[in-house]
Tab-separated table of C-alpha atoms in Angstrom:
chain	number	residue	atom	x	y	z
A	1	MET	CA	0.000	0.000	0.000
A	2	GLU	CA	1.317	3.409	-0.896
A	3	SER	CA	1.740	5.760	2.023
A	4	GLY	CA	-0.592	8.146	0.191
A	5	ALA	CA	-3.390	5.628	0.646
A	6	ILE	CA	-2.828	5.748	4.372
A	7	LEU	CA	-3.006	9.521	4.388
A	8	ASN	CA	-6.265	9.483	2.418
A	9	GLN	CA	-8.020	7.953	5.423
A	10	ASN	CA	-7.717	11.201	7.326
A	11	THR	CA	-10.352	13.870	7.529
A	12	PRO	CA	-9.419	17.438	6.520
A	13	ASN	CA	-8.976	18.389	10.191
A	14	GLU	CA	-6.345	15.734	10.904
A	15	PRO	CA	-2.596	16.304	10.603
A	16	PRO	CA	-1.074	15.066	7.327
A	17	CYS	CA	1.263	12.630	9.089
A	18	SER	CA	-1.312	10.601	10.962
A	19	ILE	CA	-3.249	7.393	10.569
A	20	ARG	CA	-6.515	6.190	12.018
A	21	VAL	CA	-6.534	2.666	13.392
A	22	PRO	CA	-9.506	0.587	14.569
A	23	ILE	CA	-8.112	-0.120	18.027
A	24	ASP	CA	-8.683	1.955	21.125
A	25	ARG	CA	-6.299	4.629	22.339
A	26	ASP	CA	-4.871	2.603	25.221
A	27	GLU	CA	-4.112	-0.439	23.084
A	28	ALA	CA	-2.497	1.649	20.338
A	29	TYR	CA	-0.449	3.571	22.887
A	30	SER	CA	0.748	0.402	24.635
A	31	ILE	CA	2.122	-0.845	21.303
A	32	VAL	CA	3.797	2.440	20.356
A	33	ALA	CA	5.196	3.003	23.862
A	34	ASP	CA	6.864	-0.409	24.096
A	35	PRO	CA	10.592	0.123	23.396
A	36	GLU	CA	10.799	-3.469	22.127
A	37	ASN	CA	8.630	-2.422	19.164
A	38	LEU	CA	10.715	0.620	18.278
A	39	ALA	CA	12.977	-1.143	15.794
A	40	GLY	CA	9.906	-2.543	14.042
A	41	TRP	CA	8.739	0.820	12.761
A	42	TRP	CA	11.229	3.594	13.309
A	43	PHE	CA	14.719	2.392	12.519
A	44	ARG	CA	15.602	1.864	8.881
A	45	PRO	CA	16.858	-1.552	7.768
A	46	GLY	CA	20.387	-2.129	8.980
A	47	ARG	CA	20.107	0.233	11.938
A	48	SER	CA	19.887	-0.952	15.479
A	49	LEU	CA	19.629	0.566	18.921
A	50	SER	CA	22.610	-1.384	20.191
A	51	ALA	CA	24.923	-1.870	17.202
A	52	PRO	CA	28.474	-0.552	17.658
A	53	GLY	CA	28.698	2.992	16.356
A	54	SER	CA	24.944	3.555	16.549
A	55	LYS	CA	23.823	7.041	17.338
A	56	ARG	CA	22.381	7.523	20.794
A	57	VAL	CA	18.630	7.234	21.137
A	58	HIS	CA	16.401	8.685	23.837
A	59	PHE	CA	12.973	7.064	24.064
A	60	ASP	CA	10.641	8.872	26.476
A	61	ALA	CA	7.096	7.579	26.871
A	62	ASP	CA	4.525	9.765	28.648
A	63	PRO	CA	1.424	7.716	29.569
A	64	ALA	CA	-0.438	10.776	30.869
A	65	GLN	CA	-0.208	12.443	27.452
A	66	HIS	CA	-0.347	9.216	25.401
A	67	SER	CA	2.829	10.340	23.645
A	68	VAL	CA	6.327	9.082	22.957
A	69	ASP	CA	9.288	11.338	22.255
A	70	LEU	CA	12.203	10.005	20.228
A	71	ARG	CA	15.439	11.917	20.164
A	72	TRP	CA	18.450	10.471	18.431
A	73	GLY	CA	21.789	11.577	17.128
A	74	GLU	CA	25.108	12.782	18.431
A	75	ASP	CA	26.205	15.974	20.116
A	76	GLY	CA	25.365	18.867	17.822
A	77	ASP	CA	23.271	16.706	15.476
A	78	TRP	CA	19.989	15.727	17.124
A	79	ARG	CA	16.542	14.961	15.738
A	80	HIS	CA	13.309	14.974	17.728
A	81	VAL	CA	10.079	13.229	16.752
A	82	ARG	CA	6.891	12.899	18.791
A	83	VAL	CA	4.271	10.194	18.350
A	84	THR	CA	0.871	10.917	19.883
A	85	VAL	CA	-2.196	8.709	20.185
A	86	ASP	CA	-5.620	10.365	20.396
A	87	ASP	CA	-9.190	9.127	20.447
A	88	ALA	CA	-10.874	9.057	17.047
A	89	GLU	CA	-14.461	8.531	15.959
A	90	ARG	CA	-13.851	4.785	15.542
A	91	GLY	CA	-10.650	3.644	17.197
A	92	SER	CA	-7.716	5.989	17.592
A	93	ARG	CA	-5.481	8.344	15.625
A	94	VAL	CA	-1.704	8.005	15.722
A	95	ALA	CA	0.294	11.030	14.580
A	96	ILE	CA	4.003	11.555	14.011
A	97	SER	CA	5.314	15.102	14.226
A	98	VAL	CA	8.836	16.341	13.694
A	99	LEU	CA	9.852	18.875	16.310
A	100	PRO	CA	12.434	21.608	15.864
A	101	VAL	CA	15.782	21.088	17.515
A	102	PRO	CA	17.813	24.119	18.609
A	103	GLY	CA	20.630	24.677	16.160
A	104	CYS	CA	19.139	22.441	13.479
A	105	PRO	CA	18.507	24.122	10.109
A	106	THR	CA	14.952	23.963	8.787
A	107	GLY	CA	16.118	21.449	6.182
A	108	CYS	CA	16.297	18.867	8.970
A	109	LEU	CA	12.552	19.169	9.456
A	110	GLU	CA	11.856	18.766	5.741
A	111	ILE	CA	14.001	15.652	5.463
A	112	GLU	CA	12.448	14.035	8.515
A	113	GLY	CA	8.979	15.059	7.347
A	114	VAL	CA	9.438	13.045	4.160
A	115	ARG	CA	10.597	10.056	6.183
A	116	THR	CA	7.549	10.165	8.434
A	117	LYS	CA	5.353	9.015	5.534
A	118	ARG	CA	7.373	5.801	5.296
A	119	ASP	CA	7.348	5.460	9.069
A	120	LEU	CA	3.549	5.753	9.134
A	121	LYS	CA	3.273	2.792	6.799
A	122	ARG	CA	5.588	0.726	8.991
A	123	LEU	CA	3.843	1.906	12.166
A	124	LYS	CA	0.461	0.861	10.793
A	125	GLY	CA	1.917	-2.573	10.020
A	126	LEU	CA	3.242	-2.859	13.564
A	127	LEU	CA	-0.081	-1.810	15.116
A	128	ARG	CA	-1.893	-4.332	12.972
A	129	SER	CA	0.514	-7.167	13.767
A	130	ARG	CA	0.231	-6.574	17.520
A	131	SER	CA	-3.500	-5.829	17.631
A	132	HIS	CA	-6.239	-8.168	18.798
A	133	LEU	CA	-7.937	-7.330	15.464
A	134	LEU	CA	-5.135	-8.894	13.411
A	135	ASP	CA	-7.433	-11.325	11.602
A	136	SER	CA	-10.190	-8.785	10.978
A	137	ASP	CA	-9.217	-7.365	7.590
A	138	ASP	CA	-12.501	-5.483	7.376
A	139	TYR	CA	-11.298	-3.117	10.084
A	140	TRP	CA	-8.020	-2.193	8.381
A	141	ILE	CA	-8.502	0.130	5.431
């Protein structure tokens, strides 16, 4: 499925880098906030949290806000992405936003913004694979 197809599920009031999923907010958040699942959707093939020479990663889950902050990089070269899970009409909405980092040129945001479309596709796959609705294709558009 093209990432554009995922984005077409959104209403005009939803952020462009979000997907709606047919599972409730708490279930979606528990999947996103589990550090064991991080490599399944965020890190590109060949990258690992623990491989020698890997950039440092900060993974901060906030259950009260149903959000996860990811910061990664090295001194002077950091990126910051936030994943939030909100209630939706049917199920929940998961959004990825790229946050500005002090000292980072605006080009950083544009590059990471393009990558979020690919990450949404992988994140939807992860949510589906871990959901209790895995076998219910009718629920996954």
